[in-house]
Tab-separated table of C-alpha atoms and ligand atoms in Angstrom:
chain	number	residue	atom	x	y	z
K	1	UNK	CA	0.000	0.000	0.000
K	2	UNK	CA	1.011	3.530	-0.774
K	3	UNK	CA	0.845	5.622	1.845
K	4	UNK	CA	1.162	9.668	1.191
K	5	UNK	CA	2.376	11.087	5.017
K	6	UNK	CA	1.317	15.018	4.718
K	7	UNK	CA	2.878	17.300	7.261
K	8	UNK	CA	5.726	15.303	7.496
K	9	UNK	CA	8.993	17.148	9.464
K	10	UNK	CA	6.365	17.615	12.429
K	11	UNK	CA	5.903	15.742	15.772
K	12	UNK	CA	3.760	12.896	14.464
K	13	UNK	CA	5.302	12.877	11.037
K	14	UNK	CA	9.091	12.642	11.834
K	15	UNK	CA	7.790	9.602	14.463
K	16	UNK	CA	6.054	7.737	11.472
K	17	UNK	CA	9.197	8.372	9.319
K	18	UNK	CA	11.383	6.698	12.130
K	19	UNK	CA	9.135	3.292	12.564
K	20	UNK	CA	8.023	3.142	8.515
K	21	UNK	CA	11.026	0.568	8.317
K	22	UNK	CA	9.161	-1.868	10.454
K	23	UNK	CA	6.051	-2.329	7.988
K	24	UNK	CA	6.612	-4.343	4.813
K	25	UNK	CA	3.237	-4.016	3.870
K	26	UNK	CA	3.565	0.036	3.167
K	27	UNK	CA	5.487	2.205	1.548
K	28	UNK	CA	5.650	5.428	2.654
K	29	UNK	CA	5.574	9.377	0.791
K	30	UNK	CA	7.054	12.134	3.299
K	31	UNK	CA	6.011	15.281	2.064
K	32	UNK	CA	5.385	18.738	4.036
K	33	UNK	CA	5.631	22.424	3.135
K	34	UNK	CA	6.662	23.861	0.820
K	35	UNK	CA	7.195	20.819	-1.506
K	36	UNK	CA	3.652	19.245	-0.933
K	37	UNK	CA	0.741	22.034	0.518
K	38	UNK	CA	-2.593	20.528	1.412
K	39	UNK	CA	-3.928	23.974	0.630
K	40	UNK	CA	-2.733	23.839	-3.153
K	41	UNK	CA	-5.934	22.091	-4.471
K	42	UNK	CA	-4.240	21.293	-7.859
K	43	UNK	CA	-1.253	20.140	-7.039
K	44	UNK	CA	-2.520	17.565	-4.159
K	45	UNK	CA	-4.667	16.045	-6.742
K	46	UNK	CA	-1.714	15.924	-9.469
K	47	UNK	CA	-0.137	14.397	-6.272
K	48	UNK	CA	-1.777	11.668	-5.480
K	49	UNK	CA	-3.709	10.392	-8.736
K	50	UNK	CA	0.095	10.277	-10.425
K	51	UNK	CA	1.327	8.689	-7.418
K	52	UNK	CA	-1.185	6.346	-6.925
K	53	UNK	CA	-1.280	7.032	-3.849
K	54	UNK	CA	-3.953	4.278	-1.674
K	55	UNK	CA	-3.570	5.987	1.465
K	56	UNK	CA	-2.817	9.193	3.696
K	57	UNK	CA	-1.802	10.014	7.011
K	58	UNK	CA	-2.690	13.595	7.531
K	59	UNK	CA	-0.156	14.843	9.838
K	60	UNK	CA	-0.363	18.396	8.483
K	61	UNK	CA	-1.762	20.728	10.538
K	62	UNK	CA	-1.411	24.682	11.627
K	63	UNK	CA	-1.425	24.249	15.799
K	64	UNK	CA	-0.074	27.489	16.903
K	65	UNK	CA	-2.712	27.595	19.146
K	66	UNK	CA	-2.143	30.961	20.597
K	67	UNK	CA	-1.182	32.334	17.101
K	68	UNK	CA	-4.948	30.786	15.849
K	69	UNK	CA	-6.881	33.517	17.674
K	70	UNK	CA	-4.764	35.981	16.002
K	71	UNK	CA	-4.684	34.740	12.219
K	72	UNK	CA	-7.779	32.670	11.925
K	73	UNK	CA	-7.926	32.508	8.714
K	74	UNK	CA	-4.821	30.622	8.223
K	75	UNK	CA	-5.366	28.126	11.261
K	76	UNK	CA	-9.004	27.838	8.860
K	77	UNK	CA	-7.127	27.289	5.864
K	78	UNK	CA	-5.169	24.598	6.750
K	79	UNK	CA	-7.044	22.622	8.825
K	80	UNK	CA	-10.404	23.208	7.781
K	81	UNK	CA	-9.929	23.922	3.811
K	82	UNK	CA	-6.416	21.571	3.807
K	83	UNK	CA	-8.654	18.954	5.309
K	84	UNK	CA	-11.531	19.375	2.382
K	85	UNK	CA	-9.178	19.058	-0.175
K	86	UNK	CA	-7.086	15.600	0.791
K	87	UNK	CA	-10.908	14.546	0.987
K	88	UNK	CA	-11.648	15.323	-2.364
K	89	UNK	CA	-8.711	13.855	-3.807
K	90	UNK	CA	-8.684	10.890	-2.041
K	91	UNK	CA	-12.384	10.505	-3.093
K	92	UNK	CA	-10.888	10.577	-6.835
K	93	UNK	CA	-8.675	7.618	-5.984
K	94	UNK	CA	-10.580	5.688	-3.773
K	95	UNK	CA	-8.244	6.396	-1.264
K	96	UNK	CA	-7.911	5.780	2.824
K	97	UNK	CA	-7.522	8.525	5.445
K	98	UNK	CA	-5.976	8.487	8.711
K	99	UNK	CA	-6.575	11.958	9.845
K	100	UNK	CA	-5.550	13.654	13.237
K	101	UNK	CA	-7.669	15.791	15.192
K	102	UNK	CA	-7.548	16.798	18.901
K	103	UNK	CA	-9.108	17.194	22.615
K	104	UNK	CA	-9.490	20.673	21.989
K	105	UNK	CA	-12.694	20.220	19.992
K	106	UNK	CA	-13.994	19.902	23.917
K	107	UNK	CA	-14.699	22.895	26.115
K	108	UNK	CA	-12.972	20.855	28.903
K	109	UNK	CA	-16.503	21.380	31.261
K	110	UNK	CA	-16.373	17.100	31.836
K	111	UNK	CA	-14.631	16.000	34.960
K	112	UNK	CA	-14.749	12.054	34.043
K	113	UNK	CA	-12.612	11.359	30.464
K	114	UNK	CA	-14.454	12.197	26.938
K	115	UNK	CA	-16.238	9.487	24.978
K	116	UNK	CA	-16.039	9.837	21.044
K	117	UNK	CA	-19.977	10.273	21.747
K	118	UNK	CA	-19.443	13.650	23.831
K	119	UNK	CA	-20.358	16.818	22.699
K	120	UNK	CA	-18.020	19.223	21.239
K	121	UNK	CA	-18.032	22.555	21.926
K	122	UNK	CA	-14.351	23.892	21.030
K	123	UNK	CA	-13.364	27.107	23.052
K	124	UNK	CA	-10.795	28.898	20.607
K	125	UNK	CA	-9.902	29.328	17.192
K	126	UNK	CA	-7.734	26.434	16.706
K	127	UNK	CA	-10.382	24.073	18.115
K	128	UNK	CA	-13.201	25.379	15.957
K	129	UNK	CA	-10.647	24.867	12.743
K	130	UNK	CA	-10.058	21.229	13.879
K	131	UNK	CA	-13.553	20.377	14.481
K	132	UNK	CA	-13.962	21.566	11.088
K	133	UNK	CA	-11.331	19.374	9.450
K	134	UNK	CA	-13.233	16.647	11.374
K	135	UNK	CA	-16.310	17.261	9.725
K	136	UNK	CA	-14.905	17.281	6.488
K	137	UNK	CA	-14.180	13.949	6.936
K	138	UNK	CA	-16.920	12.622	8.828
K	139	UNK	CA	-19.057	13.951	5.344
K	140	UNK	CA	-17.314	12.413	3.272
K	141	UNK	CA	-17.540	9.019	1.590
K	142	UNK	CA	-13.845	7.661	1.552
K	143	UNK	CA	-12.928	5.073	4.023
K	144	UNK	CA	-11.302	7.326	7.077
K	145	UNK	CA	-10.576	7.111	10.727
K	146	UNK	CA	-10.088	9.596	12.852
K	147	UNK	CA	-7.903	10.074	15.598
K	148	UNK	CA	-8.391	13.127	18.368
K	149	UNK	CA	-5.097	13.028	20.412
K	150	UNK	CA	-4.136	14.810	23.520
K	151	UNK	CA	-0.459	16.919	24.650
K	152	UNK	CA	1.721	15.353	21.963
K	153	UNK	CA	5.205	15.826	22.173
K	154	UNK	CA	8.183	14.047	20.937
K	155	UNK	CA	11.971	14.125	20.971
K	156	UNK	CA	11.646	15.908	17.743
K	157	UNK	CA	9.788	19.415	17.403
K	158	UNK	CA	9.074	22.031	19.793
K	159	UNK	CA	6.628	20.690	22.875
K	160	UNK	CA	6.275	20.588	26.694
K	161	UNK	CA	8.762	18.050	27.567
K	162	UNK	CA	11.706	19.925	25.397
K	163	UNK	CA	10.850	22.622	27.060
K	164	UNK	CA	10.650	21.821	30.457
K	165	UNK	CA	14.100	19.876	29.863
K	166	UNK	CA	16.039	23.423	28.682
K	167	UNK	CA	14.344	25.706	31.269
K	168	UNK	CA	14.764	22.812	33.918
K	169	UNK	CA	18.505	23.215	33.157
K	170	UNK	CA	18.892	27.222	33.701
K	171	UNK	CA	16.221	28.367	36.311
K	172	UNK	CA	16.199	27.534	40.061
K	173	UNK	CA	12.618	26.998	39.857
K	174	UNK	CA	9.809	27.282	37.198
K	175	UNK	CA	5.776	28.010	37.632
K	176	UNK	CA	3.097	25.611	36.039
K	177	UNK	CA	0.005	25.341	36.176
K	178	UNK	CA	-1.903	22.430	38.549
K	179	UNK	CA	-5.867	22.949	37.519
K	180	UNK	CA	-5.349	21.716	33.605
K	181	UNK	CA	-5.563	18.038	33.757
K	182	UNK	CA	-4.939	15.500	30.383
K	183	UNK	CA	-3.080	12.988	29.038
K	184	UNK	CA	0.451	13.371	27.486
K	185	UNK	CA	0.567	11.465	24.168
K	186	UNK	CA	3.975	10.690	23.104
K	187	UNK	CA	3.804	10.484	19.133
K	188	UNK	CA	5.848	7.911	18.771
K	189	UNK	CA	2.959	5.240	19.991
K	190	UNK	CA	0.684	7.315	18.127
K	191	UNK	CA	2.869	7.110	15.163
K	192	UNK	CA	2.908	3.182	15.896
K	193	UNK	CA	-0.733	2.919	16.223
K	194	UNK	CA	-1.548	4.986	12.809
K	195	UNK	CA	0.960	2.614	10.914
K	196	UNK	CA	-0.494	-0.444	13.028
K	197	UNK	CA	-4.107	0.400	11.907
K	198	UNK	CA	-2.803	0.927	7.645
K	199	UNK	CA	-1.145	-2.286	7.864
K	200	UNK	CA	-2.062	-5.993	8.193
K	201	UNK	CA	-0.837	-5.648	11.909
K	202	UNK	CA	-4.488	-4.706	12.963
K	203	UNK	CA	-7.338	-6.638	12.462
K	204	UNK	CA	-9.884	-4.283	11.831
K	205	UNK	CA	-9.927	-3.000	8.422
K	206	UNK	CA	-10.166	1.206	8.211
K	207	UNK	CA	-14.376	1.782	6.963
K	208	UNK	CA	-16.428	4.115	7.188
K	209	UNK	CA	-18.412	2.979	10.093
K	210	UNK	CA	-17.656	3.806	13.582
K	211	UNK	CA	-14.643	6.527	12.124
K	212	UNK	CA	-14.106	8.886	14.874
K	213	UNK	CA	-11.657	7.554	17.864
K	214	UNK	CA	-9.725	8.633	20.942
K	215	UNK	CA	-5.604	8.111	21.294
K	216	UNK	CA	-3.612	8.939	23.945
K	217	UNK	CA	-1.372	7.461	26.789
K	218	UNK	CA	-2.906	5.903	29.718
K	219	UNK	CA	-3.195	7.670	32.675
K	220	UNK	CA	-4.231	11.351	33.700
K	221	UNK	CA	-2.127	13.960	34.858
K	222	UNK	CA	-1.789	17.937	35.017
K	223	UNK	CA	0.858	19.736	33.718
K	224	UNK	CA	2.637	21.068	36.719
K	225	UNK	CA	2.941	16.475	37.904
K	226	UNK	CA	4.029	16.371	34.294
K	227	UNK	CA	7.080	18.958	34.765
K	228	UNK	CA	7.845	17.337	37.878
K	229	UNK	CA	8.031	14.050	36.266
K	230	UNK	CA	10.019	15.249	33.589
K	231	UNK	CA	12.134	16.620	35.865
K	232	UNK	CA	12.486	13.735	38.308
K	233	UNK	CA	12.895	11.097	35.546
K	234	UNK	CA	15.897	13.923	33.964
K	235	UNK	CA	17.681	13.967	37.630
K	236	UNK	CA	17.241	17.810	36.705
K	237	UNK	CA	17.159	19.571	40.032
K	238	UNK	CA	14.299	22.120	39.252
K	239	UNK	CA	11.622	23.225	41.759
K	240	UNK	CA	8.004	23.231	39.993
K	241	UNK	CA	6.020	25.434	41.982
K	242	UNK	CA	1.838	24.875	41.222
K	243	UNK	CA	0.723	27.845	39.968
K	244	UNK	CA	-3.440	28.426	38.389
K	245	UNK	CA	-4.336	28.462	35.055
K	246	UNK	CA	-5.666	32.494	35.776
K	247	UNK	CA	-1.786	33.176	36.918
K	248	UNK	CA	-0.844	32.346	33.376
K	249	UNK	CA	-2.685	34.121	31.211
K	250	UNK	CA	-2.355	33.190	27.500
K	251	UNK	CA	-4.023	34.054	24.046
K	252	UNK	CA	-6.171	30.853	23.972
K	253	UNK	CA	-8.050	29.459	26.544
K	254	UNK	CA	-7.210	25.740	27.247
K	255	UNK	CA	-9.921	23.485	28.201
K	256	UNK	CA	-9.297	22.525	31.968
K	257	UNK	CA	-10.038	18.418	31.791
K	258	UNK	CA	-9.297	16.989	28.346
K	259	UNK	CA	-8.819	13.288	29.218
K	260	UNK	CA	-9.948	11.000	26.490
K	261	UNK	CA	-11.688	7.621	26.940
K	262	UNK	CA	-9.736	5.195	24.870
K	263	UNK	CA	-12.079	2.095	25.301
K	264	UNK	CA	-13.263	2.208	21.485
K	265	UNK	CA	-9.434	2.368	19.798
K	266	UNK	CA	-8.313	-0.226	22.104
K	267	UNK	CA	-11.291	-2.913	21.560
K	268	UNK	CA	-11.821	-2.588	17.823
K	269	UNK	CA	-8.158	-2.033	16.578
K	270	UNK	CA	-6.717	-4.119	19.527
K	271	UNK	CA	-4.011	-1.541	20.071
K	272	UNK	CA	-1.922	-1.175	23.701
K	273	UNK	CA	-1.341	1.921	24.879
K	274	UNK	CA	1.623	2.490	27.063
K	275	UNK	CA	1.086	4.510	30.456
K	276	UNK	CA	1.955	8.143	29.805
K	277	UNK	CA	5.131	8.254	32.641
K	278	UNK	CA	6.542	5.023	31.080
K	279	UNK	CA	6.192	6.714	27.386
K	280	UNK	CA	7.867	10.064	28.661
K	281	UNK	CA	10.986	8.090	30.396
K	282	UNK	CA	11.306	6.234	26.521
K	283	UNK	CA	11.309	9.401	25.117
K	284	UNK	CA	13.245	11.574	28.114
K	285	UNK	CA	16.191	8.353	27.015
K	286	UNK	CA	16.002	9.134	23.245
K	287	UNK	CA	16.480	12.837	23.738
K	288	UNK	CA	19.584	12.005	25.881
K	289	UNK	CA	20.752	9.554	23.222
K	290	UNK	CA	20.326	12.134	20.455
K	291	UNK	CA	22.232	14.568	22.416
O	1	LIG	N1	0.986	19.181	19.336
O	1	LIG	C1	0.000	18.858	20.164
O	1	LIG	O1	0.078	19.024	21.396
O	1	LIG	C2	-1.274	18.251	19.613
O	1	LIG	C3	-2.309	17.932	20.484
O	1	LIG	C4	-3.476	17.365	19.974
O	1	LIG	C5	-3.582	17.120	18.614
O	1	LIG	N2	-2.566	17.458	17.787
O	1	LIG	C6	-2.730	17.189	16.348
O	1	LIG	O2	-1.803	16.169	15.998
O	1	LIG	C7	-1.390	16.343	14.641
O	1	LIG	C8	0.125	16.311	14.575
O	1	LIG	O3	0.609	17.368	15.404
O	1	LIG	P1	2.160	17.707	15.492
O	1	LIG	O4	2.410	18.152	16.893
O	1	LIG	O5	2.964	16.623	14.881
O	1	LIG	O6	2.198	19.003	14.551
O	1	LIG	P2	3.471	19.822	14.094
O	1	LIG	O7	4.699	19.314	14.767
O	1	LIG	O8	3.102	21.265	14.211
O	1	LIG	O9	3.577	19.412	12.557
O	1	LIG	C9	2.678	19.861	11.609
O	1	LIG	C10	3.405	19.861	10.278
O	1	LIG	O10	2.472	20.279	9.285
O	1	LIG	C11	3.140	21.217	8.444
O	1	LIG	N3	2.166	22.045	7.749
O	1	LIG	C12	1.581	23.203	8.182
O	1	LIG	N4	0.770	23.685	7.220
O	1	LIG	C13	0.834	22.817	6.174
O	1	LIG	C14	0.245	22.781	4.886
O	1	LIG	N5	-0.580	23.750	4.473
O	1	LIG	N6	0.541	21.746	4.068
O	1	LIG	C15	1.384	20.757	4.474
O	1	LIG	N7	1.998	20.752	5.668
O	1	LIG	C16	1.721	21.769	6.509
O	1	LIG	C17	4.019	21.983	9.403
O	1	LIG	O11	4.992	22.724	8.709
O	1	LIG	P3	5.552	24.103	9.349
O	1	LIG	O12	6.181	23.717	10.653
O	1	LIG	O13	6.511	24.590	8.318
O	1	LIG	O14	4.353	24.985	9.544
O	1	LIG	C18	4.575	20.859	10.248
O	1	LIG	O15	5.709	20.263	9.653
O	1	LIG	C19	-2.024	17.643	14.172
O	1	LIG	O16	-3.192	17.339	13.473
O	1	LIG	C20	-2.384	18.361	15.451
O	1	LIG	O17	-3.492	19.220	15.274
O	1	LIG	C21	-1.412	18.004	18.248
């Protein structure tokens, strides 16, 4: 199978590029800007119909999320409009779609984790443009899944963890908030589970039925216990003082639970989902390695 991966040099897509090795069964495209834009109608269709391309993984995405409520119209254009148009040209191909979405679609009002079945009611820009890419795909008719994830970092990319690692190492002490609670996703197991579900390694074929599903680690945390894991499982001798989310004031409001019920990926695509802390000391190694 042919598999186009969009967005590719981000979190999610450098992750997929690293394990791609391990699948026999697909052969992966790594494309991102400026060689391949989902918003260039024309030249993703040219794309993938003279590629033959069978499959995507949409990693492409525009998640500034403070930057959003500022230029809406690009967070709109890419993943709202970007969205739309991998539809349509997978829809000329008969293609597959494995397309990434995220907890922020949720207002974060819930205090027990978020079913696939919840309401949305997205709180910022960035939200609103993702829950629009959703929909896009939800309307269509190609065979798609997909996947709302949660905190995603990596040892690639900018995220939380990188961060906390380089300010751990040059401040005496660091302020984060205690009163937003999630799950960290690390992208490699996402990464894993998206090429899991493409390939024969799952059992459950990608249709049309039952598309829309939950991925992150296991576990629930906020991010001031994250920082002090990091820092714990780093030997990094920072103190991470709990401060509230209205001490941190920031362009987009964040929902304040975002946990998401996994029950639906696990049973029908039998995947196993690592606890988030054991995830974050895999990846806290790899960034060591690579340095
Ligand atoms: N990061 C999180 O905490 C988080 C949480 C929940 C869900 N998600 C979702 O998970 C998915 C993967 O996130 P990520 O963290 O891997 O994102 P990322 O690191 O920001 O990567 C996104 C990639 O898409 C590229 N891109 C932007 N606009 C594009 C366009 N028009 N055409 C093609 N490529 C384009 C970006 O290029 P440039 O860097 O040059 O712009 C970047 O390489 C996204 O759908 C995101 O919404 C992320």
């Amino acid at each position: 199978m042919k598999v186009l991966i969009t967005g590719s040099n981000g979190q999610l897509g450098s992750e997929i590029k690293e394990l791609e090795s391990d699948y026999d069964t697909l052969e992966c495209i790594f494309k991102d800007l400026p060689e391949l834009d989902i918003c260039d109608t024309e030249l993703l269709n040219r794309f993938i119909i003279e590629n033959d391309i069978d499959a995507v993984i949409n990693c492409a995405a525009y998640t500034a999320v403070d930057q959003a409520e500022e230029n809406p119209e690009i967070a709109e254009q890419v993943n709202a409009k970007g969205v739309l148009n991998l539809v349509n040209a997978l829809e000329i191909v008969n293609g597959k779609l494995i397309h990434i979405s995220t907890d922020y679609v949720f207002d974060g009002n819930h205090s027990h984790p978020y079913k696939e079945s919840d309401q949305v009611s997205p709180i910022g820009v960035y939200g609103e443009t993702k829950r629009a890419g959703e929909i896009a795909v939800m309307n269509s008719s190609i065979d798609a899944v997909v996947i709302r994830t949660s905190w995603l970092y990596s040892a690639n990319g900018n995220n939380f963890v990188k961060s906390m690692l380089r300010l751990g190492n040059k401040k005496e002490s660091l302020n984060i908030v205690f009163d937003q609670k999630g799950t960290p996703t690390y992208a490699k197991d996402l990464a894993k589970t998206c090429l899991d579900i493409l390939s024969d390694k799952s059992s459950t074929r990608i249709s049309k039925k039952g598309s829309l599903y939950h991925y992150s680690n296991e576990g629930v945390t906020s991010w001031y216990d994250f920082a002090r894991a990091i820092m714990e499982i780093s030997n990094i001798d920072c103190k991470v003082i709990p401060i509230e989310t209205k001490d941190y004031p920031t362009q987009a409001v964040r929902p304040l639970y975002s946990v998401l019920d996994k029950s639906k990926i696990t049973s029908d695509f039998k995947v196993t989902i690592p606890h988030w802390r054991d995830s974050l000391t895999n990846c806290i190694k790899k960034i060591n390695h690579n340095s």
